[in-house]
Tab-separated table of N, CA and C in Angstrom:
chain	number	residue	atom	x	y	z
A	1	UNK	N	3.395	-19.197	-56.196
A	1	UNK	CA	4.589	-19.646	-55.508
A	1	UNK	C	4.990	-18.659	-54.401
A	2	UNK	N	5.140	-17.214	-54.527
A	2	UNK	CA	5.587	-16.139	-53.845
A	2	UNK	C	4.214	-16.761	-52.146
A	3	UNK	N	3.345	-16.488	-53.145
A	3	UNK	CA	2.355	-16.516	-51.666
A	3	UNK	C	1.984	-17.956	-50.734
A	4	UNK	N	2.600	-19.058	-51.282
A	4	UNK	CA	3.148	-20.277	-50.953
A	4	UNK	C	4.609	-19.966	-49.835
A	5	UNK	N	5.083	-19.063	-50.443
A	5	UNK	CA	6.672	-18.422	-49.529
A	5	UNK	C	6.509	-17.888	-48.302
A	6	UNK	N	5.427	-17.083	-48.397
A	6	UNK	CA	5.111	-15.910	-47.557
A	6	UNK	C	4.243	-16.864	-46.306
A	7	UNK	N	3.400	-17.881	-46.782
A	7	UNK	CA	2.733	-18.684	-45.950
A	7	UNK	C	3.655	-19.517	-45.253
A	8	UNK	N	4.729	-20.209	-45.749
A	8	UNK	CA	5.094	-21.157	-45.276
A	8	UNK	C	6.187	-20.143	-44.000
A	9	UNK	N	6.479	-18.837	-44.383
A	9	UNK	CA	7.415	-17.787	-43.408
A	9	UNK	C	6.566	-17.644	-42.300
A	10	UNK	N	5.334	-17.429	-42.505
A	10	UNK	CA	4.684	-17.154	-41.672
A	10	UNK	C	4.031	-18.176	-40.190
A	11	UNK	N	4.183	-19.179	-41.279
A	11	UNK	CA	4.052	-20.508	-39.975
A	11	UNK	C	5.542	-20.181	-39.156
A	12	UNK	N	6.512	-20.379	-39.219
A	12	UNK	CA	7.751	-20.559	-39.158
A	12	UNK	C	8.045	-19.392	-37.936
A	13	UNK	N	7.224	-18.130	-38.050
A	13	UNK	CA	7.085	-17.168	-37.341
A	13	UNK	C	6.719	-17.198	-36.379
A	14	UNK	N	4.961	-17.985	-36.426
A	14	UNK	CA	4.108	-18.313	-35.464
A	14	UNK	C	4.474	-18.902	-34.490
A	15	UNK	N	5.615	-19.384	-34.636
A	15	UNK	CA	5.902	-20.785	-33.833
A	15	UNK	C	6.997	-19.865	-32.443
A	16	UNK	N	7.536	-19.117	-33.003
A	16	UNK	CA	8.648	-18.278	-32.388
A	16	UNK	C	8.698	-16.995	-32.421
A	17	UNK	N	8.120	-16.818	-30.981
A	17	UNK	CA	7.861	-15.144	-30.548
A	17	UNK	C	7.976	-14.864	-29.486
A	18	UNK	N	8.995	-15.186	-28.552
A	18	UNK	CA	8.786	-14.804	-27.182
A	18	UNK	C	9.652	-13.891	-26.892
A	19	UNK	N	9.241	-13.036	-26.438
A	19	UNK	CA	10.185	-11.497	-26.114
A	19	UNK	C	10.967	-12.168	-24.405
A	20	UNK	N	12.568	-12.161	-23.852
A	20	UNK	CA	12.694	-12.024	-22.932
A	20	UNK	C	13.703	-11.216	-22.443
A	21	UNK	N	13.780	-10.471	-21.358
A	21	UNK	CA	14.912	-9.308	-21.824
A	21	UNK	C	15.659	-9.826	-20.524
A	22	UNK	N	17.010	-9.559	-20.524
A	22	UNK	CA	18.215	-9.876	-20.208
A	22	UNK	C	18.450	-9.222	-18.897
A	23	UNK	N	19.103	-10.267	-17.872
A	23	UNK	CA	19.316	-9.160	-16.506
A	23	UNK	C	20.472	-8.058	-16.544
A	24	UNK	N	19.998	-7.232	-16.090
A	24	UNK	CA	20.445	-5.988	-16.074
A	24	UNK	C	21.660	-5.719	-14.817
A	25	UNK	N	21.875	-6.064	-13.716
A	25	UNK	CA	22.020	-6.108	-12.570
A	25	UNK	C	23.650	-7.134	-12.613
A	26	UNK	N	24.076	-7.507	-13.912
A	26	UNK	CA	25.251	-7.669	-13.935
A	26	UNK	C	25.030	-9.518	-13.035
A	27	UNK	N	24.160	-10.097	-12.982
A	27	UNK	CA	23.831	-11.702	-13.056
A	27	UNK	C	24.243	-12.555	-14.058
A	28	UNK	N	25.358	-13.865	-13.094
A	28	UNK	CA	25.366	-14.290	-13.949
A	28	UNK	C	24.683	-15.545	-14.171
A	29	UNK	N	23.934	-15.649	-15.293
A	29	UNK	CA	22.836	-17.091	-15.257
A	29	UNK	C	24.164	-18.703	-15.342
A	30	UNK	N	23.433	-19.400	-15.296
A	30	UNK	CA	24.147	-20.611	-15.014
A	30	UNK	C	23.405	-21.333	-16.569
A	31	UNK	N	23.753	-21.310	-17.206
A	31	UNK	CA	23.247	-22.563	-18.496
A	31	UNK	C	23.245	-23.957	-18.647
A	32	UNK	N	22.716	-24.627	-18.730
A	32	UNK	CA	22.693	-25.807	-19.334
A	32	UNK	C	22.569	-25.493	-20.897
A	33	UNK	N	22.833	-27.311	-21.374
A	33	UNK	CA	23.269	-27.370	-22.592
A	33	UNK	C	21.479	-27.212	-23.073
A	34	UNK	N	21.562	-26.433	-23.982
A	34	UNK	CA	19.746	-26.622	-24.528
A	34	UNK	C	19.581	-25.995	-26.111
A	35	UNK	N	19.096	-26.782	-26.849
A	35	UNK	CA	19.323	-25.832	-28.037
A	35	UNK	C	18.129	-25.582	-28.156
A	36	UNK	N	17.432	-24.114	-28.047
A	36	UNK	CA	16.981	-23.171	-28.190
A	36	UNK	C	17.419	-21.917	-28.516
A	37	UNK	N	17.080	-22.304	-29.931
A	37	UNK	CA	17.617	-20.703	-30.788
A	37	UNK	C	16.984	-19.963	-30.197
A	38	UNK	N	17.492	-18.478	-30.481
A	38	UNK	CA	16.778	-16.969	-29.738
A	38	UNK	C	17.742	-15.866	-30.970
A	39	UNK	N	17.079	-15.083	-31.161
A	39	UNK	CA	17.564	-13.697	-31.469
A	39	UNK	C	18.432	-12.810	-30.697
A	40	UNK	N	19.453	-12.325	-30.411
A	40	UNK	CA	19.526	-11.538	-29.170
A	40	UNK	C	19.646	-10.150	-29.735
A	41	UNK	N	19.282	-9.543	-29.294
A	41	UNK	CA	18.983	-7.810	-29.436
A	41	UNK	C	19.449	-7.044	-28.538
A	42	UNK	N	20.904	-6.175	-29.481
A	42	UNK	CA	21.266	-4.659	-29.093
A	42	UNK	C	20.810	-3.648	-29.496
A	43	UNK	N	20.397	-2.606	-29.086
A	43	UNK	CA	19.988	-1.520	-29.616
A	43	UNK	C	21.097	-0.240	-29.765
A	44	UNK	N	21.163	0.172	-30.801
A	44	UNK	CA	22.632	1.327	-31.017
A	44	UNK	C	21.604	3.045	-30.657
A	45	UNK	N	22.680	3.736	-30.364
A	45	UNK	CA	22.292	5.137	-30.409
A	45	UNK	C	21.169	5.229	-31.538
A	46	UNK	N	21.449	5.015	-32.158
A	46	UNK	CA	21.133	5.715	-33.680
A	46	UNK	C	19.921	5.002	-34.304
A	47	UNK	N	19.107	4.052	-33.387
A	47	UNK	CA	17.942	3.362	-32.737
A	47	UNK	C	18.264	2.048	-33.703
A	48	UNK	N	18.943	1.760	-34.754
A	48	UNK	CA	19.514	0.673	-35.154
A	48	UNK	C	19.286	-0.440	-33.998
A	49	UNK	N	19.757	-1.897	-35.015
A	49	UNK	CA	19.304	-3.099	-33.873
A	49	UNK	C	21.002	-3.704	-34.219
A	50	UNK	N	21.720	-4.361	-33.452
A	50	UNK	CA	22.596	-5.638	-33.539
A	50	UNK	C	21.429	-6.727	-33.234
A	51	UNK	N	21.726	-7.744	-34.435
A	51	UNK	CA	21.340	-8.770	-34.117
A	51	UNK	C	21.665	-10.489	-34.286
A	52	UNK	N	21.957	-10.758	-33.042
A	52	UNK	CA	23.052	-11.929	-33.172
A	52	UNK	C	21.967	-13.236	-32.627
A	53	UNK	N	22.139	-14.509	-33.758
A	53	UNK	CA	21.762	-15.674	-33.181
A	53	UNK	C	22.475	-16.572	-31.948
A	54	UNK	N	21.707	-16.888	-30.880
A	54	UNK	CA	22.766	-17.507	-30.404
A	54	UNK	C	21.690	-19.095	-29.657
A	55	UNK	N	22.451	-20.306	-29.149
A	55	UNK	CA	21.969	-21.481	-29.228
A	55	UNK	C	20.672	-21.086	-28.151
A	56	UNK	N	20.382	-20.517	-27.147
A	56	UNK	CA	19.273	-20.126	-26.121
A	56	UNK	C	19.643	-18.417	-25.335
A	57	UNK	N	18.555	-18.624	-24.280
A	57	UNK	CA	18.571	-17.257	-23.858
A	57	UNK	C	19.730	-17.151	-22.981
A	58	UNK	N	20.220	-18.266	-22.316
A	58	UNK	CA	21.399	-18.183	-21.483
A	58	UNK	C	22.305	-17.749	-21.978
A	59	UNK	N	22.916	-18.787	-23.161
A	59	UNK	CA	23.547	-17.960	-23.476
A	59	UNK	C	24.162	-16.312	-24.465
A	60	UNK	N	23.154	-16.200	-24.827
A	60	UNK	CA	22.639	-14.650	-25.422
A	60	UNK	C	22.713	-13.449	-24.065
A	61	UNK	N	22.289	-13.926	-23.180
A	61	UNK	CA	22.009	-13.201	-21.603
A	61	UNK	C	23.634	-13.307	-21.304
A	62	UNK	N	24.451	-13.752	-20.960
A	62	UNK	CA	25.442	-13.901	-20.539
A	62	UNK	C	26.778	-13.578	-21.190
A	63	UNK	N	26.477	-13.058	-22.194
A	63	UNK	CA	27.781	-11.954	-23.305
A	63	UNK	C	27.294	-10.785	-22.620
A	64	UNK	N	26.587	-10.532	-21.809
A	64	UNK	CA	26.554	-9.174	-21.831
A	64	UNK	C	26.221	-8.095	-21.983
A	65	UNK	N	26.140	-8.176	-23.717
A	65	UNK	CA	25.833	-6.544	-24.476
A	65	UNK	C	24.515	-7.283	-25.176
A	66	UNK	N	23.863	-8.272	-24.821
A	66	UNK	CA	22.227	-8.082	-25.145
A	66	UNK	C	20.998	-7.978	-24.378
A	67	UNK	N	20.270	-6.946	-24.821
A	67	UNK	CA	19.165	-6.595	-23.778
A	67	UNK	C	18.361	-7.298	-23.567
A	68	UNK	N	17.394	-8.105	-24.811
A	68	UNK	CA	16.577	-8.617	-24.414
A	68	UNK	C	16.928	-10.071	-25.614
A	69	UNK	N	15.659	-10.859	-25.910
A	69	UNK	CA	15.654	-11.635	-26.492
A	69	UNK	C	14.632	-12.406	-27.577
A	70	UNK	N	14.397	-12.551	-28.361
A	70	UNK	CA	13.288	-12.957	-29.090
A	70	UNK	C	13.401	-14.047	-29.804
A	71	UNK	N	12.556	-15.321	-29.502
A	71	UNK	CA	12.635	-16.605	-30.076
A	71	UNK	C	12.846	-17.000	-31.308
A	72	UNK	N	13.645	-18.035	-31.701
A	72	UNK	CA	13.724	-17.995	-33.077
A	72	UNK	C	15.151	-17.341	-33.538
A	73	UNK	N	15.636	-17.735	-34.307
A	73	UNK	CA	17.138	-17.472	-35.054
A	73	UNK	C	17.033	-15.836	-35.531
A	74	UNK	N	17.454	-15.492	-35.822
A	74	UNK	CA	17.385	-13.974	-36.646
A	74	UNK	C	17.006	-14.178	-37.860
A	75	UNK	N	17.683	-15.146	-38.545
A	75	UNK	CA	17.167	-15.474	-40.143
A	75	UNK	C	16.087	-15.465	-40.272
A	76	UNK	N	15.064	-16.540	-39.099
A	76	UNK	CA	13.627	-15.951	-39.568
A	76	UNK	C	12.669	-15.379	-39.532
A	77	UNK	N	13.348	-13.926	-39.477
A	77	UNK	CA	12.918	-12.467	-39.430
A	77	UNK	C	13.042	-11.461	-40.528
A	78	UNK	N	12.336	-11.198	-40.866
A	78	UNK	CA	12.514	-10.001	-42.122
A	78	UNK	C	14.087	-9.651	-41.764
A	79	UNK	N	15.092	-9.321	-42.424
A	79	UNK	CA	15.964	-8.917	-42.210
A	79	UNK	C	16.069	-6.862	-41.938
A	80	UNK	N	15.058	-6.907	-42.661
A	80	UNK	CA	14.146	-4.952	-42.024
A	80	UNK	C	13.682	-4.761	-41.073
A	81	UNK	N	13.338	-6.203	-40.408
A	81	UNK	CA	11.988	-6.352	-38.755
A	81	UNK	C	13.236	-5.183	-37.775
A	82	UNK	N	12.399	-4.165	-36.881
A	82	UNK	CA	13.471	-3.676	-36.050
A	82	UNK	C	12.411	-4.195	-34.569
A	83	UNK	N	12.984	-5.359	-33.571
A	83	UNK	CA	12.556	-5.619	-32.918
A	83	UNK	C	11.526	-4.525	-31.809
A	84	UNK	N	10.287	-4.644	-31.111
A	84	UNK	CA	10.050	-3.814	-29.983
A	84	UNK	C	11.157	-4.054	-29.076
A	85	UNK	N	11.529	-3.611	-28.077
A	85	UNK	CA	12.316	-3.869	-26.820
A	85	UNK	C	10.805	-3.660	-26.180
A	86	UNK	N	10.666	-4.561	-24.809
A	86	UNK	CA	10.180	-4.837	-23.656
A	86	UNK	C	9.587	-2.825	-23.092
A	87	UNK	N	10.851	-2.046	-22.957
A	87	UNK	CA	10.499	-1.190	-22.449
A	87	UNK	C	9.396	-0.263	-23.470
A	88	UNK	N	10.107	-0.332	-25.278
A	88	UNK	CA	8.736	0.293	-26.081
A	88	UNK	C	7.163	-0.506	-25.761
A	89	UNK	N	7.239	-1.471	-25.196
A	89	UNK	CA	6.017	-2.221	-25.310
A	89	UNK	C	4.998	-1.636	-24.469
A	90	UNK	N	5.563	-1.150	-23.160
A	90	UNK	CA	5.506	-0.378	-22.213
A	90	UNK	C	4.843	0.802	-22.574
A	91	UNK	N	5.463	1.593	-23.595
A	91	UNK	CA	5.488	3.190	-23.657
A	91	UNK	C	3.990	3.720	-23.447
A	92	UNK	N	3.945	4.653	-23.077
A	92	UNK	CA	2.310	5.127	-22.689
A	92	UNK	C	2.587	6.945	-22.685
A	93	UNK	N	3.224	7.566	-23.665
A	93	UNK	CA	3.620	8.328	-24.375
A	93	UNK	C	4.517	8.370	-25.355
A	94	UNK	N	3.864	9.309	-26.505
A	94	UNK	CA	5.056	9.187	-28.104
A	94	UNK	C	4.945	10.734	-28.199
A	95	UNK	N	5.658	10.545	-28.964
A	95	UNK	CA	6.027	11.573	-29.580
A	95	UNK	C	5.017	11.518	-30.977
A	96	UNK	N	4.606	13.226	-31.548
A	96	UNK	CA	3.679	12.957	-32.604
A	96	UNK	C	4.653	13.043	-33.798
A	97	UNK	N	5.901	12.617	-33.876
A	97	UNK	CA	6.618	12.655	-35.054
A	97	UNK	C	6.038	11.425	-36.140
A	98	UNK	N	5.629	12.152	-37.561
A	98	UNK	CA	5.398	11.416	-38.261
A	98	UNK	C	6.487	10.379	-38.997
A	99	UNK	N	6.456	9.305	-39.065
A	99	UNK	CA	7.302	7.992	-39.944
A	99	UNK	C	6.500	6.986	-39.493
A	100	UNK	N	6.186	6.668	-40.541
A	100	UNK	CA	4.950	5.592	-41.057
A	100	UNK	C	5.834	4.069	-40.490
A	101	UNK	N	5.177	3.377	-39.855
A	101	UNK	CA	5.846	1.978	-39.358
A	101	UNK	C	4.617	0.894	-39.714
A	102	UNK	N	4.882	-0.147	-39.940
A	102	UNK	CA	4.091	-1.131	-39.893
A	102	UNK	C	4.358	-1.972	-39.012
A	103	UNK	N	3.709	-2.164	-37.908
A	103	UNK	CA	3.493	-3.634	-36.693
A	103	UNK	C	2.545	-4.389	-37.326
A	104	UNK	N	4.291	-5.416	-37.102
A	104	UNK	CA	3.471	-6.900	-37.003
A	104	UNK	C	3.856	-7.701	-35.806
A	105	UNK	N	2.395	-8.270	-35.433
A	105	UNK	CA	1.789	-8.831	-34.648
A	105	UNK	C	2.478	-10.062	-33.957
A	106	UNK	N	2.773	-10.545	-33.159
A	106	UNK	CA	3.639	-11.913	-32.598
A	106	UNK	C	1.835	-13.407	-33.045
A	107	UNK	N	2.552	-14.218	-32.130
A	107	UNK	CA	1.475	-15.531	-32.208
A	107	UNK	C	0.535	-15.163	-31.281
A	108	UNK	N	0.513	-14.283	-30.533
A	108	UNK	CA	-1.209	-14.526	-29.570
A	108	UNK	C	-2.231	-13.678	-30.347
A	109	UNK	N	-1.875	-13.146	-31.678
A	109	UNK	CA	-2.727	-12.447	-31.876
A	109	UNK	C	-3.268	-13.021	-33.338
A	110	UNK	N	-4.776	-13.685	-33.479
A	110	UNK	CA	-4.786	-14.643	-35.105
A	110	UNK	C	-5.863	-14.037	-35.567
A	111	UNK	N	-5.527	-13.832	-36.849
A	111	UNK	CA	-5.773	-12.935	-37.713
A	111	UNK	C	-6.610	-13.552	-39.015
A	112	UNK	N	-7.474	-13.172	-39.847
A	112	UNK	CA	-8.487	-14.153	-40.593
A	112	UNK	C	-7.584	-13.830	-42.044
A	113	UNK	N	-6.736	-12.877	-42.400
A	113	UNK	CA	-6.006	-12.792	-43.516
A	113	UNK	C	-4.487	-12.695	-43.318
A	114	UNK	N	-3.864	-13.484	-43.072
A	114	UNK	CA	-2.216	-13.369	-42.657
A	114	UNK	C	-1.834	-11.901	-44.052
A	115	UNK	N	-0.537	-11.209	-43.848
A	115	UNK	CA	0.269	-11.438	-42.602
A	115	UNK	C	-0.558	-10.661	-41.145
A	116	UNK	N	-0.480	-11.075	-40.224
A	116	UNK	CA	-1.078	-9.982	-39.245
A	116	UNK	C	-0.190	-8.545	-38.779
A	117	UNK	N	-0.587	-7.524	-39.884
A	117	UNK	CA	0.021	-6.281	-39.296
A	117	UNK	C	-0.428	-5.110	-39.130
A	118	UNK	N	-0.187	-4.182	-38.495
A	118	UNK	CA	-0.916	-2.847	-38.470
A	118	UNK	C	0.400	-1.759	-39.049
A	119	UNK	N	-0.804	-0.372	-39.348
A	119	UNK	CA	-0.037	0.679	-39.849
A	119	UNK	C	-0.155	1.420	-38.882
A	120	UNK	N	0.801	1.812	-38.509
A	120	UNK	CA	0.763	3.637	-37.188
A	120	UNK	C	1.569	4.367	-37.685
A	121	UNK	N	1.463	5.684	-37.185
A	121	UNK	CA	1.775	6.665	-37.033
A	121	UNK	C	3.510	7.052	-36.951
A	122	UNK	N	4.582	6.204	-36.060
A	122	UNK	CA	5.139	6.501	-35.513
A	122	UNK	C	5.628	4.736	-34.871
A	123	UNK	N	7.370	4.643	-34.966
A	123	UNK	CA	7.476	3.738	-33.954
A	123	UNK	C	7.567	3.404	-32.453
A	124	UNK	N	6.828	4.530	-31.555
A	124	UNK	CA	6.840	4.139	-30.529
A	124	UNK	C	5.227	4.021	-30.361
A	125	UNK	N	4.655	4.690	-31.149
A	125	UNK	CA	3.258	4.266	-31.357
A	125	UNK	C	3.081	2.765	-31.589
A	126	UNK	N	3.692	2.518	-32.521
A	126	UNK	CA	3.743	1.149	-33.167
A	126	UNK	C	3.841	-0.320	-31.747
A	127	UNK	N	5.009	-0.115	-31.265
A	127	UNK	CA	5.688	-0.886	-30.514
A	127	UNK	C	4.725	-0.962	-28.854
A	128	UNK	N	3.810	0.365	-28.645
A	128	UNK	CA	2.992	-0.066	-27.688
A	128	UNK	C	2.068	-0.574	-27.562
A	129	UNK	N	1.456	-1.195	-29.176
A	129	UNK	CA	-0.031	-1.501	-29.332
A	129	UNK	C	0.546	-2.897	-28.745
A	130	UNK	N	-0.442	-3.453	-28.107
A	130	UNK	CA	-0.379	-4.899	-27.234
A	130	UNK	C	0.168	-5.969	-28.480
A	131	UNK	N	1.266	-6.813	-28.174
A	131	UNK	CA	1.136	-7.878	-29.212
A	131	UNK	C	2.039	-7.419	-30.385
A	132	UNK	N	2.361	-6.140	-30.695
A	132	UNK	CA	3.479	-6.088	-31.815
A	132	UNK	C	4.956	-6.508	-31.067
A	133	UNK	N	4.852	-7.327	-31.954
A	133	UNK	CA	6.674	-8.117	-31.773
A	133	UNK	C	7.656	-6.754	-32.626
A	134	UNK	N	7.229	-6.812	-33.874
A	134	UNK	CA	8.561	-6.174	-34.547
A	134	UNK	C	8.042	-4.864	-35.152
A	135	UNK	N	8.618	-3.977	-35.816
A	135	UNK	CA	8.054	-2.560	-37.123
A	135	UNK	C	8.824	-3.170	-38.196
A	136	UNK	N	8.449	-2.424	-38.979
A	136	UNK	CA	9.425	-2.513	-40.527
A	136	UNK	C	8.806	-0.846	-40.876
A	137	UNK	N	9.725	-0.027	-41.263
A	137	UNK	CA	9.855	1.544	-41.956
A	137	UNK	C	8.559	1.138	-42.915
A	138	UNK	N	8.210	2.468	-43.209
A	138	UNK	CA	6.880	2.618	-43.875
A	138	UNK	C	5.412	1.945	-43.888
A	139	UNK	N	4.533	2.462	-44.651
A	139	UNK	CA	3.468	1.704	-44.459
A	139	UNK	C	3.175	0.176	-44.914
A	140	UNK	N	2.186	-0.488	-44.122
A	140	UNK	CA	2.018	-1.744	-44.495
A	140	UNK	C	1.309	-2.202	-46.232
A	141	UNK	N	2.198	-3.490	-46.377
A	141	UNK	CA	1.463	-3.355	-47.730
A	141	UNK	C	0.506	-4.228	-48.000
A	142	UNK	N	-0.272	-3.838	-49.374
A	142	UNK	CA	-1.742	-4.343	-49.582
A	142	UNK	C	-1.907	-5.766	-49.491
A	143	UNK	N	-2.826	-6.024	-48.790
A	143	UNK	CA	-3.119	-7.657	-48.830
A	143	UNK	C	-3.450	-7.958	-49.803
């Protein structure tokens, strides 16, 4: 049953992964009515995430205080997932501080044993390998 759970999360996942990050430049978008759930993502000092559902990216983009955006409601996300932001995806230096992260993988990347995730080093390690959507603290566990 558990691994019936985990499969059926995982479709549910597949379906909704698109990272889009929010204008910066104080724009304001114009919305139409569209229901397209999205995640919207703040990031706190303290590298913590806010994370608020809202009906699409417009309007998630247009409160303001969210940076970027990731498809799909928040609910169906590990409630531990700490999103990449756009700019970690980027990173092309880390720091060698050890804390074990596990990336997992968005939908372009298919995998012959779900869930698709990797173990690194470090979360900015984590967040630059091509294709990780989210981390979760510690190492990944056994398939």
């Amino acid at each position: 049953m558990n691994k019936l759970l985990l499969i059926a999360a995982l479709i549910c996942l597949a379906t909704a992964q698109t990272v889009q990050e929010c204008p910066t430049d104080g724009t304001i978008l114009e919305c139409i009515i569209q229901d397209s759930p999205v995640c919207g993502i703040r990031s706190l000092t303290n590298g913590k995430q806010i994370k608020e559902t809202f009906a699409n990216y417009c309007a998630a983009c247009n409160v303001g205080k969210v940076e970027y955006t990731v498809s799909g409601k928040c609910e169906s996300y590990p409630a531990q997932a700490q999103f990449c932001s756009p700019a970690q995806s980027k990173a092309e230096i880390c720091t060698m501080i050890y804390d074990p992260q596990c990336g997992y993988f968005n939908q372009q990347v298919n995998c012959l044993v779900p869930p698709c995730n990797i173990d690194q080093y470090n979360r900015c390690k984590t967040c630059s390998i091509q294709n990780v959507l989210y981390t979760i603290k510690g190492k990944c566990p056994a398939h």
